[in-house]
Short mmCIF file of C-alpha atoms and ligand atoms in Angstrom, two decimals:
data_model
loop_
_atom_site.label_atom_id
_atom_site.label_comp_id
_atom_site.label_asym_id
_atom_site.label_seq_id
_atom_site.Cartn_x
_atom_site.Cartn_y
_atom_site.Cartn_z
CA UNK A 28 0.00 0.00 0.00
CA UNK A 29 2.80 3.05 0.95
CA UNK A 30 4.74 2.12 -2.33
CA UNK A 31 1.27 2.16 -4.53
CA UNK A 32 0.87 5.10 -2.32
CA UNK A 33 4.25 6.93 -2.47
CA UNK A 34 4.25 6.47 -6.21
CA UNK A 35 1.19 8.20 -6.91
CA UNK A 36 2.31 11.25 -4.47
CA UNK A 37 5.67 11.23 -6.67
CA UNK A 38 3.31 10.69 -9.78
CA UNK A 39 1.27 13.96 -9.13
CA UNK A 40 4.15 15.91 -7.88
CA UNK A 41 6.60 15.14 -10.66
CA UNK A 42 3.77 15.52 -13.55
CA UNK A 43 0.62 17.91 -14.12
CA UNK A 44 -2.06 16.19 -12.62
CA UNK A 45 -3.77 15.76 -16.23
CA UNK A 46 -1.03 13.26 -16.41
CA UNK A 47 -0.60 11.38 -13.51
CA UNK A 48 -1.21 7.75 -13.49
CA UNK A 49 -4.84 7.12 -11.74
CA UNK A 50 -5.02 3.80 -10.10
CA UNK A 51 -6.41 1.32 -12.55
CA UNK A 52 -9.37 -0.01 -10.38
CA UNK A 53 -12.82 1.07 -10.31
CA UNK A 54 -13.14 3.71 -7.70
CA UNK A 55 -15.67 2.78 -5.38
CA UNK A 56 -19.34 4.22 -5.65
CA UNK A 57 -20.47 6.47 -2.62
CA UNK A 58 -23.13 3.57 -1.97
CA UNK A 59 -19.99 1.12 -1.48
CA UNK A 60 -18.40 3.43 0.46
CA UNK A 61 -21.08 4.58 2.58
CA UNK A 62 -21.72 0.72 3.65
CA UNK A 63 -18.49 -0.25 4.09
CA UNK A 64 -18.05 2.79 6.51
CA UNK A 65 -21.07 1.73 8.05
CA UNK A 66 -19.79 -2.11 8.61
CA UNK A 67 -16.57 -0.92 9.95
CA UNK A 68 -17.91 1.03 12.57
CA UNK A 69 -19.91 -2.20 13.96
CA UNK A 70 -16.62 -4.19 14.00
CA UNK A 71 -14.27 -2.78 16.87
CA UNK A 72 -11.51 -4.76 15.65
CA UNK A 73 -11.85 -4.01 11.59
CA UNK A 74 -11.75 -0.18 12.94
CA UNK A 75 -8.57 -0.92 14.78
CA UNK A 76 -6.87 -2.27 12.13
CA UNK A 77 -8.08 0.39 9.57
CA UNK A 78 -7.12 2.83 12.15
CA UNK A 79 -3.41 2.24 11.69
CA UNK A 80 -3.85 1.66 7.89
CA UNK A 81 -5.09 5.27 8.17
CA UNK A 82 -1.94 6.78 10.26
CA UNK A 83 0.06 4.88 7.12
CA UNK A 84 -1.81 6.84 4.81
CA UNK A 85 -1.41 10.23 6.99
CA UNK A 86 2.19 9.92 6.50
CA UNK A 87 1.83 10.46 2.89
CA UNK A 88 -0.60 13.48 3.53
CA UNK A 89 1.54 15.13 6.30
CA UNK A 90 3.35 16.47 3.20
CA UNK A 91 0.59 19.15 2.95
CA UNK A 92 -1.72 18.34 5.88
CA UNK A 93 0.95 18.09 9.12
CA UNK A 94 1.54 15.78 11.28
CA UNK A 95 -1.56 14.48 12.58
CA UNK A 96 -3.65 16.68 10.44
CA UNK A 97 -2.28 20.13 12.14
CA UNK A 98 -1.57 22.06 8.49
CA UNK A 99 1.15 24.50 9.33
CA UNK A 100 0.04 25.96 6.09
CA UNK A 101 -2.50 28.86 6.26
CA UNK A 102 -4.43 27.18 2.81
CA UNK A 103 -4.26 23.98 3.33
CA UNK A 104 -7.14 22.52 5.52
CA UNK A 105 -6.51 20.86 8.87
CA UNK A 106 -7.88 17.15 8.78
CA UNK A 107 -7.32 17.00 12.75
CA UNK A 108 -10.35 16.53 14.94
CA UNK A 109 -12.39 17.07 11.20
CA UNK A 110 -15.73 14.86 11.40
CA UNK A 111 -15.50 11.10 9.65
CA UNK A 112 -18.75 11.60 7.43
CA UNK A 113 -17.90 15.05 6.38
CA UNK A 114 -14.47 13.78 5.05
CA UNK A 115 -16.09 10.68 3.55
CA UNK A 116 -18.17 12.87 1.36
CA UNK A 117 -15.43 15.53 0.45
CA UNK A 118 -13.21 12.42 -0.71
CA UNK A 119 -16.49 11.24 -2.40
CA UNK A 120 -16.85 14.97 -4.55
CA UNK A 121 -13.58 14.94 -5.17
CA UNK A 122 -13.85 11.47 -7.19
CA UNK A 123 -16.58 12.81 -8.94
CA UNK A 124 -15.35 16.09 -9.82
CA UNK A 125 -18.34 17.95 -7.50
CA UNK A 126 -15.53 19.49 -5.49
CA UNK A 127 -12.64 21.26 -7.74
CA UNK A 128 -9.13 20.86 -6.77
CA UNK A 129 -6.54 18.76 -9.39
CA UNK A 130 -4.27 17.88 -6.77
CA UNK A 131 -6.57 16.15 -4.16
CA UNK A 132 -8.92 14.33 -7.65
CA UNK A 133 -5.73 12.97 -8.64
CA UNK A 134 -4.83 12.02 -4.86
CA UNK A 135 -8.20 10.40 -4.02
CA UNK A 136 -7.66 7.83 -7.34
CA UNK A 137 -4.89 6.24 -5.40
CA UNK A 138 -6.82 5.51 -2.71
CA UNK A 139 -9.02 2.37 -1.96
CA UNK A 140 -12.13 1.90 0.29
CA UNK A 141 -9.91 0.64 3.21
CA UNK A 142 -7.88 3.52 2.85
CA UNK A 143 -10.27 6.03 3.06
CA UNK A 144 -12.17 4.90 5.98
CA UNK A 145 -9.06 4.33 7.55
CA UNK A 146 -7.65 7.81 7.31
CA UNK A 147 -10.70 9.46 8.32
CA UNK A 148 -10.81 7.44 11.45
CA UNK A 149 -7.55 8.19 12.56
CA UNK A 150 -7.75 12.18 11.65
CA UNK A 151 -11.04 12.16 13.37
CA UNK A 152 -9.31 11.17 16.57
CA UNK A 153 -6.72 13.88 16.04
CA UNK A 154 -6.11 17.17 18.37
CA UNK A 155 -6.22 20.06 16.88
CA UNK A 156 -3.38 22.42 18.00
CA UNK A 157 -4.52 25.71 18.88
CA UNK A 158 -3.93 28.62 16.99
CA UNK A 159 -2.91 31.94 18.11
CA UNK A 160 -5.24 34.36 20.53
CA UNK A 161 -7.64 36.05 18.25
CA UNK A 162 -7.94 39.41 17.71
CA UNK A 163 -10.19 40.40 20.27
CA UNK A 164 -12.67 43.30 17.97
CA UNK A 165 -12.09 41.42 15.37
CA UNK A 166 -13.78 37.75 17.11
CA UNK A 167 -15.84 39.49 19.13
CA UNK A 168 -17.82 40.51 15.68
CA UNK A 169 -17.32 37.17 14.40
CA UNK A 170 -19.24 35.76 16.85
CA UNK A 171 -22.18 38.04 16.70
CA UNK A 172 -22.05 36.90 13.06
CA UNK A 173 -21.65 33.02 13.86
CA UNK A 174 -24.32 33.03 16.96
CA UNK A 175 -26.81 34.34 14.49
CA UNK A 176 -26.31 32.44 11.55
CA UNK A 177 -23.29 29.61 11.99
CA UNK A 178 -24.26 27.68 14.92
CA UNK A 179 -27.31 26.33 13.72
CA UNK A 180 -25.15 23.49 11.46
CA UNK A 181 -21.99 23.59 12.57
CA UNK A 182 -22.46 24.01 16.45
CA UNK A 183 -22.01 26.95 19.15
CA UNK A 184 -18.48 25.61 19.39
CA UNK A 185 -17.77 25.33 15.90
CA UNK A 186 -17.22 21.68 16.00
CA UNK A 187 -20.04 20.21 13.89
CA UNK A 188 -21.34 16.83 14.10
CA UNK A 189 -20.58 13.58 12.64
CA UNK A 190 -21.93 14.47 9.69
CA UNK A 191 -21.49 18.14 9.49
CA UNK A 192 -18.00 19.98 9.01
CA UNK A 193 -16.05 21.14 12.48
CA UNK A 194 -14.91 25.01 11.66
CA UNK A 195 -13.12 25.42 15.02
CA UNK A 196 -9.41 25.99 14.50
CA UNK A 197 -9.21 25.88 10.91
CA UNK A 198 -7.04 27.69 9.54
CA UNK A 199 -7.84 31.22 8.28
CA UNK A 200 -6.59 31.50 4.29
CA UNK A 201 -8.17 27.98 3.78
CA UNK A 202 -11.42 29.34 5.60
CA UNK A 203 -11.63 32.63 4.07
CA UNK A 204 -11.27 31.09 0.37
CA UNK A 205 -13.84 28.71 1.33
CA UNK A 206 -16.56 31.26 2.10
CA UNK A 207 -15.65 33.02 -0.96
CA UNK A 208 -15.59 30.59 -2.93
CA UNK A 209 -19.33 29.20 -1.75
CA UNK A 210 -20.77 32.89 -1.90
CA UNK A 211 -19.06 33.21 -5.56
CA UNK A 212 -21.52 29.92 -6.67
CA UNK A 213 -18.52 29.72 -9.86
CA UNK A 214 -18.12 25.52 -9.37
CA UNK A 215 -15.11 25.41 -7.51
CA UNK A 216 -17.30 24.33 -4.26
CA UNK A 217 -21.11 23.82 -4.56
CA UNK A 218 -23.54 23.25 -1.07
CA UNK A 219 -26.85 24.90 -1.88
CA UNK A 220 -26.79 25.31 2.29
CA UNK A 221 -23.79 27.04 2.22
CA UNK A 222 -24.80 29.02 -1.03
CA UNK A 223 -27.53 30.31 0.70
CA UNK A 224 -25.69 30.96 4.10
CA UNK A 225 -22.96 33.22 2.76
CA UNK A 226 -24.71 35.07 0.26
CA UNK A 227 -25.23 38.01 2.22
CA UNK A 228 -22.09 37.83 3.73
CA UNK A 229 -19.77 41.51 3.24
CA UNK A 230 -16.04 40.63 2.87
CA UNK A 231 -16.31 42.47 6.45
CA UNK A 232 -18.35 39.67 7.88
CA UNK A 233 -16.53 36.90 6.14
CA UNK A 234 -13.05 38.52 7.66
CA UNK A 235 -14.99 38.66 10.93
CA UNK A 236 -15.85 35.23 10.97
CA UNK A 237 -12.21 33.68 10.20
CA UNK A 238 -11.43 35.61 12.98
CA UNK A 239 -13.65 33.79 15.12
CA UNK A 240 -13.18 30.42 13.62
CA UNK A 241 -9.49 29.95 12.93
CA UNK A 242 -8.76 30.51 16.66
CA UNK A 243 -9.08 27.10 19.10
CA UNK A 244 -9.23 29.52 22.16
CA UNK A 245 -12.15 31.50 21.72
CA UNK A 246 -15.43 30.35 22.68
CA UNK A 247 -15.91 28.27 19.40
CA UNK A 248 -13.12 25.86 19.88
C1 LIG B 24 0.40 18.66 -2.33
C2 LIG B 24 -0.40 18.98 -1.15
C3 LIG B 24 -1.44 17.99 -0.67
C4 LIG B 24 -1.27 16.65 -0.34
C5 LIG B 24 -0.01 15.80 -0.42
C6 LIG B 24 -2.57 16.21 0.14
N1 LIG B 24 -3.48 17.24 0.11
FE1 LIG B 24 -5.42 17.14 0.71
N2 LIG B 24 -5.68 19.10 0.21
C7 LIG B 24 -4.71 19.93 -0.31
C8 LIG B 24 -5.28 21.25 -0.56
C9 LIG B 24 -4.54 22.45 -1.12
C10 LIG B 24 -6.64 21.17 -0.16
C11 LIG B 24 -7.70 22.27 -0.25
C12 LIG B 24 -8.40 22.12 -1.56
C13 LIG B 24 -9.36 23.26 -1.82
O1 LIG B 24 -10.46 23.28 -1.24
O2 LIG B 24 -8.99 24.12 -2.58
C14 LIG B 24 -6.86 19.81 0.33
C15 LIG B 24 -8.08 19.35 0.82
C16 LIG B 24 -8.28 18.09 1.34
C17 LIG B 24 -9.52 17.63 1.93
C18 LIG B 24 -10.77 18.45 2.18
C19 LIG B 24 -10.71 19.01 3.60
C20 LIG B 24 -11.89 19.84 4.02
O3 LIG B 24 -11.82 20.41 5.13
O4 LIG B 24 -12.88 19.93 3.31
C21 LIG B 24 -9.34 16.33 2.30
C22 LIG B 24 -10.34 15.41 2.94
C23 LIG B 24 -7.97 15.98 1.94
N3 LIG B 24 -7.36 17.06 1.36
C24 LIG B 24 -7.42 14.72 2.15
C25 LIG B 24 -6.11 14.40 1.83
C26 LIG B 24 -5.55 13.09 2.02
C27 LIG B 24 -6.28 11.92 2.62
C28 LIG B 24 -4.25 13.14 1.59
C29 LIG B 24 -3.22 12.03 1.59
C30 LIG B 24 -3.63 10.79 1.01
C31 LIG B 24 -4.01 14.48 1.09
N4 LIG B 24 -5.16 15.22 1.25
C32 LIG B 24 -2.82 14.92 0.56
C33 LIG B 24 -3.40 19.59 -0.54
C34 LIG B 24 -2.83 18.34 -0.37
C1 LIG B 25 -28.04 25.14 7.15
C2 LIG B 25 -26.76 24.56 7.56
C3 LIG B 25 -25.52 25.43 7.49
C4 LIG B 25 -25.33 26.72 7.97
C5 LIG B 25 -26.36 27.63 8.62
C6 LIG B 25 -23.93 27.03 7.73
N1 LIG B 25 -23.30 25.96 7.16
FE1 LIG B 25 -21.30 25.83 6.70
N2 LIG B 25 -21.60 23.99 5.91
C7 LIG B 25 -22.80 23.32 5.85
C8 LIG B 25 -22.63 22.12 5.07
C9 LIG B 25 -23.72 21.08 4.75
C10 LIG B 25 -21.27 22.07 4.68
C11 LIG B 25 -20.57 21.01 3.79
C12 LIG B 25 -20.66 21.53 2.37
C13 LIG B 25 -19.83 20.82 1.34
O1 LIG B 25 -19.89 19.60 1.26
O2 LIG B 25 -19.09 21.51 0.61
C14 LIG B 25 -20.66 23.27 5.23
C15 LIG B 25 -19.32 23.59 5.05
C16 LIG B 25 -18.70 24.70 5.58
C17 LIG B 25 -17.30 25.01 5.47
C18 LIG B 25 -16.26 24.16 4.76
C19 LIG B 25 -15.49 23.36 5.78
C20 LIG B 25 -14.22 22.77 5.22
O3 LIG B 25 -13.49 22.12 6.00
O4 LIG B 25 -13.94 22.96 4.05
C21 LIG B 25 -17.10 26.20 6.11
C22 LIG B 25 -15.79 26.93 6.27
C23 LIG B 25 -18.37 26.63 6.63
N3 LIG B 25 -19.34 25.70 6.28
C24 LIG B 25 -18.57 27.79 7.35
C25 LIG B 25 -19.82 28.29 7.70
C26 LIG B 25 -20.03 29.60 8.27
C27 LIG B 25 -18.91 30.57 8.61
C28 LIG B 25 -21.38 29.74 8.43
C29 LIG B 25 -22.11 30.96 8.89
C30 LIG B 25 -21.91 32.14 8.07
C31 LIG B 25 -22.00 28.51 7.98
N4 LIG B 25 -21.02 27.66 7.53
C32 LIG B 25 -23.36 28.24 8.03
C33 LIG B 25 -23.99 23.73 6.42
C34 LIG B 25 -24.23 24.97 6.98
#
């Protein structure tokens, strides 16, 4: 698995990702997914040994992601602490094309079933490391923002559910492109949810918000 692996990180790294080798096999439907996901999480010991398949398949990831999911790059996502079923499906638009990013729908070919439940298992049981003290104004406005239209999804603490996406302690380029990117509606990222959420966001409010969300300490965190 790590060669397969290793190969297809050198593959996309080495090459535009138009040409990188995708594994041969079938990718595996979001139905087969779904219910494997759903068996492993019945079966202590098939989660165990997925588990470490998954901090195998971190390694390789750690290139962009961090150790343990804690992205010491301002755009990259953090995977720590990030729920299992929202990373499922984000793998899952990825494969299809749904969610735009070269890089991760060459990445996400590589991968196998196994693989995927694995490494979701193991970031989900990742701390996320805190980020510096917020700006105080600056939070303070976010979370007038968040209290009146955030929480409702994603939590009063920003963490989500097991389905829904954990904001808390992301970090803030990642976040702020995100927001734009959802408010923009141009294909990059499609949620109709999240469409309709940031529409009426100012840049202001959006600014406001990262402030509030990228920091662990404050109160969503
Ligand atoms: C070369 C850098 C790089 C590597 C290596 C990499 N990623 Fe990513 N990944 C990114 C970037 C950049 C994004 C953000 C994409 C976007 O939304 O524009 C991302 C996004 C993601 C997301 C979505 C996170 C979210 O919060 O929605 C997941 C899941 C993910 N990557 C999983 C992985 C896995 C699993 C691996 C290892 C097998 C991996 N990535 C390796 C760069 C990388
Ligand atoms: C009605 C529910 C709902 C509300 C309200 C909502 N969201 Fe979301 N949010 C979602 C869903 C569903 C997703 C996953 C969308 C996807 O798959 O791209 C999401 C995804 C996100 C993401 C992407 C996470 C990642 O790791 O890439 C961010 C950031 C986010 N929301 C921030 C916010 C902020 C800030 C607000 C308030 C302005 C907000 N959301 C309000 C439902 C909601």
């Amino acid at each position: 698995m790590a060669k397969r692996f290793l190969l297809a990180l050198a593959t996309v790294l080495l090459f535009p990702p138009a040409l990188a080798q995708p594994d041969t096999a079938r990718p595996p439907s979001a139905r087969e997914l779904g219910a494997r996901f759903e068996e492993v999480k019945q079966d202590r010991k098939a989660a165990e040994a997925l588990f470490k398949t998954g901090r195998k398949v971190a390694a390789v990831c750690a290139h962009c992601h961090g150790e343990g999911g804690n992205s010491l790059k301002p755009d990259i996502p953090n995977l720590a602490g990030q729920n299992p079923s929202y990373l499922l499906e984000q793998l899952r638009q990825f494969a299809e094309g749904r969610r735009r990013n070269e890089f991760m729908e060459g990445m996400i070919k590589a991968m196998n079933s196994d693989e995927k439940i694995g490494m979701v298992l193991f970031y989900a049981a990742q701390q996320v490391t805190p980020l510096p003290p917020p700006n105080a104004a600056l939070a303070a406005r976010g979370r007038e923002y968040y209290d009146k239209v955030c929480f409702r999804c994603h939590g009063s603490d920003g963490r989500g559910n097991e389905q829904m996406a954990r904001i808390a302690g992301q970090q803030p380029d990642y976040l702020r492109t995100t927001l734009r990117r959802y408010r923009a509606g141009n294909g990059v990222r499609v949620n109709p949810l999240m469409a309709s959420n940031t529409r009426l966001m100012t840049d202001a409010d959006i600014e406001a918000v990262v402030g509030l969300c990228c920091t662990n300490g404050g109160a969503v965190g």
